[in-house]
Every structure is written in C-alpha cells, then in structure tokens.
Amino acid sequence: MSAEPKVLIGVIGGSGLYNLGDLTVLKEVHPETPWGLPSSPITIASLPSGVLVAFLARHGSNHSFSPSSIPVRANISALKSLGVKAIIAFSAVGSLREEIKPGDFVIPSQIIDRTKGIRPASFFEGTSVVAHAGFGDPFSGKLTAWLEKEVKKALDAKNVDLHTDKCVVCMEGPQFSTRAESKMYRHWGGDIINMSVLPEAKLAREAELSYALIATATDYDSWRPHEAAVTVADVFKTLKTNAEISRHVTAAVLTDLHAAVEEGDILTESIGAMKFSIMRPATTSEDLAKLHYILPEYFPAA
Ligand SMILES: CSC[C@H]1O[C@H](OP(=O)(O)O)[C@H](O)[C@@H]1O
Ligand SMILES: Nc1ncnc2[nH]cnc12
C-alpha cells in the first residue's frame, strides 16, 4: 500500500492571482478552524511531476475580503491542518524605489508594520496563553535564500527583474498612502508597500511554518513628484501579466521546492520557533483545545 502523497507547500495568491492555472485539481476543502473559515476553499492540485500543492486565494475567489478583514488566522491554521510546512505568499505591491519598476518581482527580507492594530495578529489573542514569538527576521531565511536562486532562474527566462533583500511596508488601507506618507516610508528604508503581509507573516511564525513573500510590483505608489498618485486603475495595468508570470514561477519551482522541504533543512528555522516563546500555559480546556489545532506539540490534547 503506497503512502498518501503529502501536501507540504501552500501557495497564497494575492490580488489578481486567484488560481494557479491548469494544474490537475484533486479536491477543494474548506475546513472550519477554531478561527472560522478561510477566505476561500483551498484547492489541492497536482503538478505534472505528481507533487501536490495547496492553493488559497487571500481575498477570496471573487476578491470579497478587503485587506483589513481577511480571516488570516483561519487561513494559516487551515493550511497547517492540511500538513503544509512552507508557505509561498504572492502579493501585489507599490514600489517606493525608482529601480523597482511595475512588472518587477521582489523577495523582501524585512517588514515595517503600519497596520493599525485592528487585525487579530496572534493565535493567542483572546486566550489565557501569553506568548511572544521572535520576529526580528520576519521571513524564513532558508526558504527565502532558496527562492532567490530558483525564482531568479525562472524570471530570467521571461526577462523579468528580481530584487532581493528589500523592506516591505505593510499599511492598513483600504485607502492608498498620502504623498507625505509615501515619501516618509522611503526615508524609513521601505522599498515596497502592500496591505497584506501582516499579520500573515506573524501568524505563520506562531504556527511554526516557513513563510516567504514573492511581491510583484504594480505601481510607484505616491512619492514621485510631478506624477499622479496611485489608483486601482494603475494597479490593474500590470496585474494580469504579473499573475501569468507568478504562475510560470510556481510551475518552475514547486517540484524542486517540495523536494527541498521534504529533505528538511529549509524547515529547521521554523520548527521549534515557539518552543521558548510561551510565558503562560493554557489555563482552560477550551484554550488547550483551540491551540492544540495550531501547535499540538506545546498544547497536547487533554
Ligand atoms: C488592489 S491594490 C491593494 C491590494 O493589493 C494588494 O493585495 P495582495 O497583497 O493580496 O496582492 C495589497 O496588499 C492590497 O491588499
Ligand atoms: N501602492 C500600493 N500601496 C499599498 N498596497 C498596494 N498594492 C499594490 N500597490 C499598492
């Protein structure tokens, strides 16, 4: 009897990327988690190599969730419940640098948090548990390094530029930034801006999942003097091409990434990341059951 194929990699699609193209869809699941339902049903699909991938549309299949109302805890916990160990998240971003042109791809290494505290950003929120995850390096270093090499090869074939080691500013939205804010983010060291890498990256860290972002630039935000400030119409201009290139990237890298994840080294930073983060254990059976769903190693079944 052969073992069930594993779904080790989750892909989160952002604005414009609502499916991974013509992969073989095996099933769709929509698990009810302790934090509710994910944004959309999760598609389990097979690559031509037979490798399986779980795909989730961050804003829902019809883009029904605004960035501030995405059920991120449900999304991350649902992916983990399927056995996912590493997440590749795609995001449409504004560029804060002249050299990052609309149509370019960026794999960032840092985040500046400009969300407004209205998004639930921890699995421990509302429970008796107090925990503090390390977040100095908000993306998985090993996964990012692996992607930098392999995504570059895939993009070279399409003549698309890749920028690495950049800083993404995550703003609340839904309105875009003012010109003054956009200029300030450049002074702060921001290179690109979006509305959705947080709390996704924080929750992936708490769930001990490896997480990396592949950002696709759509516009120059609002910092350029004498140029119009960004509108959704600008974003739409490159969204379709960026989505096609994103599908090319996933088709090119996911089989080898699955092998690398299975081999294990990529996961060594994320697995065990929460081991010394918990200050106060669960004091109620409800909290224990809830957190067992996301971190069974530290919250064993009663
Ligand atoms: C459509 S412009 C603003 C919207 O686009 C980005 O979405 P995602 O990161 O999911 O690709 C940005 O973060 C905003 O949510
Ligand atoms: N300029 C911008 N600001 C915030 N999120 C974005 N997503 C795409 N472009 C953006």
CSV table of C-alpha atoms and ligand atoms in Angstrom, one decimal:
chain,number,residue,atom,x,y,z
A,1,MET,CA,0.0,0.0,0.0
A,2,SER,CA,1.6,3.4,-1.0
A,3,ALA,CA,1.6,6.3,1.4
A,4,GLU,CA,-0.8,9.2,0.8
A,5,PRO,CA,1.1,12.0,-1.1
A,6,LYS,CA,1.9,14.9,1.3
A,7,VAL,CA,0.8,18.5,0.8
A,8,LEU,CA,3.9,20.2,2.1
A,9,ILE,CA,3.7,23.6,0.3
A,10,GLY,CA,0.9,26.1,0.5
A,11,VAL,CA,0.6,29.0,-2.0
A,12,ILE,CA,-1.3,32.1,-1.1
A,13,GLY,CA,-2.5,34.1,-4.1
A,14,GLY,CA,-3.0,37.8,-3.7
A,15,SER,CA,-4.7,40.5,-5.9
A,16,GLY,CA,-5.0,39.1,-9.4
A,17,LEU,CA,-3.8,35.6,-8.6
A,18,TYR,CA,-7.0,33.6,-7.8
A,19,ASN,CA,-5.7,30.2,-9.2
A,20,LEU,CA,-2.5,28.5,-10.2
A,21,GLY,CA,-3.6,27.9,-13.8
A,22,ASP,CA,-4.0,24.5,-15.4
A,23,LEU,CA,-2.8,22.2,-12.7
A,24,THR,CA,-4.8,19.0,-12.0
A,25,VAL,CA,-7.3,19.8,-9.3
A,26,LEU,CA,-7.7,16.8,-6.9
A,27,LYS,CA,-10.1,18.4,-4.5
A,28,GLU,CA,-11.3,21.5,-2.8
A,29,VAL,CA,-11.5,21.7,1.0
A,30,HIS,CA,-12.9,24.5,3.3
A,31,PRO,CA,-12.0,23.4,6.8
A,32,GLU,CA,-13.8,25.1,9.7
A,33,THR,CA,-10.9,26.1,12.1
A,34,PRO,CA,-11.2,27.4,15.7
A,35,TRP,CA,-10.8,30.9,14.0
A,36,GLY,CA,-13.6,30.3,11.4
A,37,LEU,CA,-13.5,29.5,7.7
A,38,PRO,CA,-10.6,30.5,5.4
A,39,SER,CA,-11.0,33.3,2.8
A,40,SER,CA,-11.8,30.7,0.1
A,41,PRO,CA,-11.9,26.9,-0.4
A,42,ILE,CA,-8.4,25.6,-0.6
A,43,THR,CA,-7.5,23.8,-3.8
A,44,ILE,CA,-5.4,20.7,-3.6
A,45,ALA,CA,-3.8,20.4,-7.0
A,46,SER,CA,-1.2,18.2,-8.6
A,47,LEU,CA,1.8,19.5,-10.7
A,48,PRO,CA,2.8,17.4,-13.8
A,49,SER,CA,5.5,15.8,-11.6
A,50,GLY,CA,2.8,14.5,-9.2
A,51,VAL,CA,3.8,16.9,-6.4
A,52,LEU,CA,0.8,18.3,-4.6
A,53,VAL,CA,0.3,21.9,-3.6
A,54,ALA,CA,-2.4,23.7,-1.6
A,55,PHE,CA,-3.7,27.0,-3.1
A,56,LEU,CA,-5.6,29.6,-1.2
A,57,ALA,CA,-6.9,33.0,-2.6
A,58,ARG,CA,-6.2,35.5,0.2
A,59,HIS,CA,-9.0,37.9,-0.7
A,60,GLY,CA,-11.4,35.0,-1.6
A,61,SER,CA,-12.0,33.6,-5.1
A,62,ASN,CA,-14.1,36.7,-6.0
A,63,HIS,CA,-11.9,39.2,-4.1
A,64,SER,CA,-14.6,39.6,-1.5
A,65,PHE,CA,-12.3,40.4,1.5
A,66,SER,CA,-10.6,43.8,2.0
A,67,PRO,CA,-7.1,43.6,3.4
A,68,SER,CA,-8.3,44.5,6.9
A,69,SER,CA,-10.9,41.8,7.0
A,70,ILE,CA,-9.1,38.8,5.7
A,71,PRO,CA,-9.6,35.8,8.1
A,72,VAL,CA,-5.8,35.4,8.4
A,73,ARG,CA,-5.8,33.1,11.4
A,74,ALA,CA,-8.3,30.8,9.7
A,75,ASN,CA,-6.1,30.8,6.5
A,76,ILE,CA,-2.9,30.0,8.2
A,77,SER,CA,-4.3,27.4,10.6
A,78,ALA,CA,-6.3,25.7,7.8
A,79,LEU,CA,-3.1,25.4,5.7
A,80,LYS,CA,-1.3,23.9,8.6
A,81,SER,CA,-4.1,21.4,9.3
A,82,LEU,CA,-3.6,20.1,5.8
A,83,GLY,CA,0.1,19.2,6.6
A,84,VAL,CA,1.6,22.3,4.9
A,85,LYS,CA,5.1,23.2,6.2
A,86,ALA,CA,6.1,26.1,4.0
A,87,ILE,CA,4.1,28.9,2.5
A,88,ILE,CA,4.9,31.0,-0.6
A,89,ALA,CA,2.7,34.1,-0.5
A,90,PHE,CA,2.3,36.3,-3.5
A,91,SER,CA,1.4,40.0,-3.2
A,92,ALA,CA,0.8,42.9,-5.5
A,93,VAL,CA,2.9,45.9,-4.1
A,94,GLY,CA,3.6,49.5,-4.8
A,95,SER,CA,7.2,50.4,-5.5
A,96,LEU,CA,9.0,53.0,-3.3
A,97,ARG,CA,12.2,52.9,-5.4
A,98,GLU,CA,12.8,54.1,-9.0
A,99,GLU,CA,14.7,50.9,-9.8
A,100,ILE,CA,11.8,48.6,-8.8
A,101,LYS,CA,9.6,49.0,-11.9
A,102,PRO,CA,6.0,47.9,-12.3
A,103,GLY,CA,6.3,44.3,-13.5
A,104,ASP,CA,9.4,43.6,-11.4
A,105,PHE,CA,9.4,40.8,-8.8
A,106,VAL,CA,10.8,41.4,-5.2
A,107,ILE,CA,11.6,38.9,-2.5
A,108,PRO,CA,11.8,41.0,0.7
A,109,SER,CA,13.7,40.3,3.9
A,110,GLN,CA,12.2,42.9,6.2
A,111,ILE,CA,8.8,44.4,7.2
A,112,ILE,CA,7.7,47.7,8.7
A,113,ASP,CA,4.3,47.4,10.4
A,114,ARG,CA,2.0,50.3,9.6
A,115,THR,CA,-1.2,48.3,10.3
A,116,LYS,CA,-3.5,50.0,12.9
A,117,GLY,CA,-4.0,47.2,15.5
A,118,ILE,CA,-7.5,46.3,14.2
A,119,ARG,CA,-6.5,42.9,12.7
A,120,PRO,CA,-6.2,39.9,15.0
A,121,ALA,CA,-2.5,39.2,14.9
A,122,SER,CA,-1.9,36.3,17.2
A,123,PHE,CA,-3.4,32.9,17.8
A,124,PHE,CA,-3.1,33.5,21.5
A,125,GLU,CA,-5.3,36.7,21.4
A,126,GLY,CA,-8.4,36.1,23.5
A,127,THR,CA,-7.0,33.0,25.3
A,128,SER,CA,-5.3,32.6,28.7
A,129,VAL,CA,-1.9,32.0,27.0
A,130,VAL,CA,0.8,34.7,26.9
A,131,ALA,CA,3.4,34.1,24.2
A,132,HIS,CA,6.0,36.2,22.3
A,133,ALA,CA,7.2,34.9,19.0
A,134,GLY,CA,10.6,36.1,17.8
A,135,PHE,CA,10.1,38.2,14.6
A,136,GLY,CA,13.4,40.0,14.1
A,137,ASP,CA,13.8,38.1,10.8
A,138,PRO,CA,10.1,38.1,9.7
A,139,PHE,CA,10.6,35.8,6.7
A,140,SER,CA,12.1,32.3,6.7
A,141,GLY,CA,15.8,32.9,5.8
A,142,LYS,CA,16.4,29.5,4.4
A,143,LEU,CA,13.2,29.4,2.3
A,144,THR,CA,14.0,33.0,1.1
A,145,ALA,CA,17.5,32.1,0.1
A,146,TRP,CA,16.3,29.0,-1.8
A,147,LEU,CA,13.7,31.1,-3.6
A,148,GLU,CA,16.1,33.9,-4.5
A,149,LYS,CA,18.1,31.4,-6.6
A,150,GLU,CA,15.4,29.4,-8.2
A,151,VAL,CA,12.9,32.3,-8.8
A,152,LYS,CA,15.7,34.3,-10.5
A,153,LYS,CA,16.2,31.4,-13.0
A,154,ALA,CA,12.5,31.3,-13.7
A,155,LEU,CA,12.3,35.1,-14.1
A,156,ASP,CA,15.4,35.3,-16.3
A,157,ALA,CA,13.7,33.1,-18.8
A,158,LYS,CA,10.9,35.7,-19.0
A,159,ASN,CA,13.2,38.8,-18.9
A,160,VAL,CA,11.7,39.9,-15.6
A,161,ASP,CA,13.9,41.6,-13.0
A,162,LEU,CA,14.1,40.2,-9.4
A,163,HIS,CA,15.1,42.4,-6.4
A,164,THR,CA,16.1,40.8,-3.2
A,165,ASP,CA,16.8,41.8,0.5
A,166,LYS,CA,14.2,44.6,0.4
A,167,CYS,CA,11.9,46.0,3.0
A,168,VAL,CA,8.1,45.9,2.6
A,169,VAL,CA,5.9,48.4,4.4
A,170,CYS,CA,2.5,47.0,5.4
A,171,MET,CA,-0.1,49.7,5.7
A,172,GLU,CA,-3.7,49.4,6.9
A,173,GLY,CA,-5.6,50.7,3.9
A,174,PRO,CA,-8.0,50.4,2.3
A,175,GLN,CA,-7.1,53.9,1.0
A,176,PHE,CA,-3.7,54.3,-0.5
A,177,SER,CA,-1.0,56.4,1.2
A,178,THR,CA,-0.8,60.2,1.0
A,179,ARG,CA,2.2,61.6,-0.8
A,180,ALA,CA,3.7,62.6,2.6
A,181,GLU,CA,3.4,59.1,3.9
A,182,SER,CA,4.8,57.6,0.8
A,183,LYS,CA,7.9,59.9,1.0
A,184,MET,CA,8.3,59.1,4.7
A,185,TYR,CA,8.3,55.4,4.0
A,186,ARG,CA,11.2,55.9,1.6
A,187,HIS,CA,13.1,57.8,4.4
A,188,TRP,CA,12.4,54.9,6.8
A,189,GLY,CA,14.0,52.5,4.4
A,190,GLY,CA,10.9,51.0,2.8
A,191,ASP,CA,11.3,49.7,-0.7
A,192,ILE,CA,7.8,48.3,-1.5
A,193,ILE,CA,4.4,48.7,0.1
A,194,ASN,CA,1.3,46.5,0.5
A,195,MET,CA,-1.6,45.9,2.8
A,196,SER,CA,-1.4,42.2,3.5
A,197,VAL,CA,1.9,40.7,4.5
A,198,LEU,CA,0.8,41.3,8.1
A,199,PRO,CA,-0.5,39.6,10.2
A,200,GLU,CA,0.1,36.7,7.7
A,201,ALA,CA,3.9,36.5,8.4
A,202,LYS,CA,3.4,36.9,12.2
A,203,LEU,CA,0.8,34.1,12.2
A,204,ALA,CA,3.0,31.8,10.1
A,205,ARG,CA,5.8,32.3,12.6
A,206,GLU,CA,3.5,31.5,15.5
A,207,ALA,CA,2.3,28.4,13.6
A,208,GLU,CA,6.0,27.3,13.1
A,209,LEU,CA,5.5,27.4,9.3
A,210,SER,CA,8.3,28.6,6.9
A,211,TYR,CA,7.0,31.7,5.2
A,212,ALA,CA,8.3,33.8,2.3
A,213,LEU,CA,6.8,36.6,0.2
A,214,ILE,CA,7.1,37.0,-3.6
A,215,ALA,CA,6.0,40.5,-4.3
A,216,THR,CA,5.0,41.7,-7.7
A,217,ALA,CA,5.3,45.5,-8.3
A,218,THR,CA,2.2,47.1,-9.9
A,219,ASP,CA,2.8,50.9,-9.4
A,220,TYR,CA,5.0,53.6,-8.0
A,221,ASP,CA,2.7,54.5,-5.1
A,222,SER,CA,2.5,58.3,-4.5
A,223,TRP,CA,6.1,59.5,-3.8
A,224,ARG,CA,7.1,60.6,-7.3
A,225,PRO,CA,7.0,64.4,-7.8
A,226,HIS,CA,5.0,65.6,-10.8
A,227,GLU,CA,3.5,62.1,-11.3
A,228,ALA,CA,-0.1,61.2,-10.4
A,229,ALA,CA,-0.6,59.3,-7.1
A,230,VAL,CA,-1.5,55.6,-7.4
A,231,THR,CA,-5.0,54.4,-8.2
A,232,VAL,CA,-6.5,51.0,-8.6
A,233,ALA,CA,-6.6,51.6,-12.4
A,234,ASP,CA,-2.7,51.7,-12.3
A,235,VAL,CA,-2.6,48.5,-10.3
A,236,PHE,CA,-4.8,46.8,-12.8
A,237,LYS,CA,-2.5,47.6,-15.7
A,238,THR,CA,0.1,45.0,-14.6
A,239,LEU,CA,-2.0,42.7,-12.5
A,240,LYS,CA,-2.8,40.2,-15.3
A,241,THR,CA,0.8,39.9,-16.6
A,242,ASN,CA,2.2,39.7,-13.0
A,243,ALA,CA,-0.3,36.8,-12.4
A,244,GLU,CA,0.8,35.0,-15.5
A,245,ILE,CA,4.5,35.3,-14.5
A,246,SER,CA,3.6,34.2,-11.0
A,247,ARG,CA,2.1,31.0,-12.4
A,248,HIS,CA,5.2,30.5,-14.5
A,249,VAL,CA,7.3,30.8,-11.3
A,250,THR,CA,5.2,28.3,-9.4
A,251,ALA,CA,5.3,25.8,-12.2
A,252,ALA,CA,9.1,26.2,-12.5
A,253,VAL,CA,10.0,25.9,-8.8
A,254,LEU,CA,7.4,24.0,-6.8
A,255,THR,CA,8.5,20.5,-7.6
A,256,ASP,CA,12.1,21.2,-6.5
A,257,LEU,CA,10.9,23.2,-3.5
A,258,HIS,CA,8.8,20.2,-2.4
A,259,ALA,CA,11.9,18.0,-2.5
A,260,ALA,CA,13.9,20.6,-0.6
A,261,VAL,CA,11.2,20.9,2.1
A,262,GLU,CA,10.9,17.1,2.3
A,263,GLU,CA,14.7,16.9,2.8
A,264,GLY,CA,14.1,19.1,5.9
A,265,ASP,CA,16.9,21.7,6.1
A,266,ILE,CA,14.6,24.6,4.9
A,267,LEU,CA,12.3,23.9,7.9
A,268,THR,CA,15.0,24.0,10.7
A,269,GLU,CA,14.3,27.7,11.5
A,270,SER,CA,10.6,27.4,11.7
A,271,ILE,CA,10.1,24.1,13.5
A,272,GLY,CA,10.7,24.7,17.2
A,273,ALA,CA,10.5,28.5,16.8
A,274,MET,CA,7.8,28.8,19.5
A,275,LYS,CA,9.5,26.4,22.0
A,276,PHE,CA,10.8,29.2,24.3
A,277,SER,CA,8.1,31.8,23.5
A,278,ILE,CA,5.3,30.7,25.8
A,279,MET,CA,5.3,32.7,29.1
A,280,ARG,CA,2.0,31.3,30.5
A,281,PRO,CA,0.4,28.0,29.5
A,282,ALA,CA,-3.3,27.4,28.8
A,283,THR,CA,-5.4,27.5,31.9
A,284,THR,CA,-8.7,26.3,30.4
A,285,SER,CA,-9.6,23.2,28.5
A,286,GLU,CA,-11.2,25.4,25.8
A,287,ASP,CA,-7.9,27.2,25.2
A,288,LEU,CA,-6.0,24.0,25.2
A,289,ALA,CA,-8.3,22.5,22.5
A,290,LYS,CA,-8.1,25.7,20.4
A,291,LEU,CA,-4.3,25.9,20.5
A,292,HIS,CA,-3.9,22.2,20.0
A,293,TYR,CA,-5.2,22.8,16.5
A,294,ILE,CA,-2.3,25.0,15.6
A,295,LEU,CA,0.5,23.9,17.9
A,296,PRO,CA,-0.1,20.3,19.1
A,297,GLU,CA,3.5,19.9,20.3
A,298,TYR,CA,3.0,22.6,23.0
A,299,PHE,CA,-0.7,22.2,23.6
A,300,PRO,CA,-1.3,18.4,23.8
A,301,ALA,CA,-4.8,17.0,23.7
A,302,ALA,CA,-6.4,16.9,27.2
B,1,LIG,C1,-5.5,46.1,-5.4
B,1,LIG,S1,-4.4,47.2,-4.7
B,1,LIG,C2,-4.3,46.9,-3.0
B,1,LIG,C3,-4.3,45.5,-2.5
B,1,LIG,O1,-3.4,44.7,-3.4
B,1,LIG,C4,-2.5,44.0,-2.6
B,1,LIG,O2,-3.1,42.8,-2.3
B,1,LIG,P1,-2.3,41.4,-2.1
B,1,LIG,O3,-1.2,41.7,-1.2
B,1,LIG,O4,-3.3,40.4,-1.6
B,1,LIG,O5,-1.8,41.1,-3.5
B,1,LIG,C5,-2.3,44.9,-1.4
B,1,LIG,O6,-1.7,44.2,-0.3
B,1,LIG,C6,-3.7,45.4,-1.1
B,1,LIG,O7,-4.5,44.4,-0.4
B,2,LIG,N1,0.7,51.5,-3.8
B,2,LIG,C1,0.2,50.5,-3.1
B,2,LIG,N2,0.0,50.6,-1.7
B,2,LIG,C2,-0.4,49.6,-1.0
B,2,LIG,N3,-0.7,48.4,-1.5
B,2,LIG,C3,-0.5,48.2,-2.8
B,2,LIG,N4,-0.7,47.1,-3.6
B,2,LIG,C4,-0.4,47.4,-4.8
B,2,LIG,N5,0.0,48.7,-4.9
B,2,LIG,C5,-0.1,49.2,-3.6
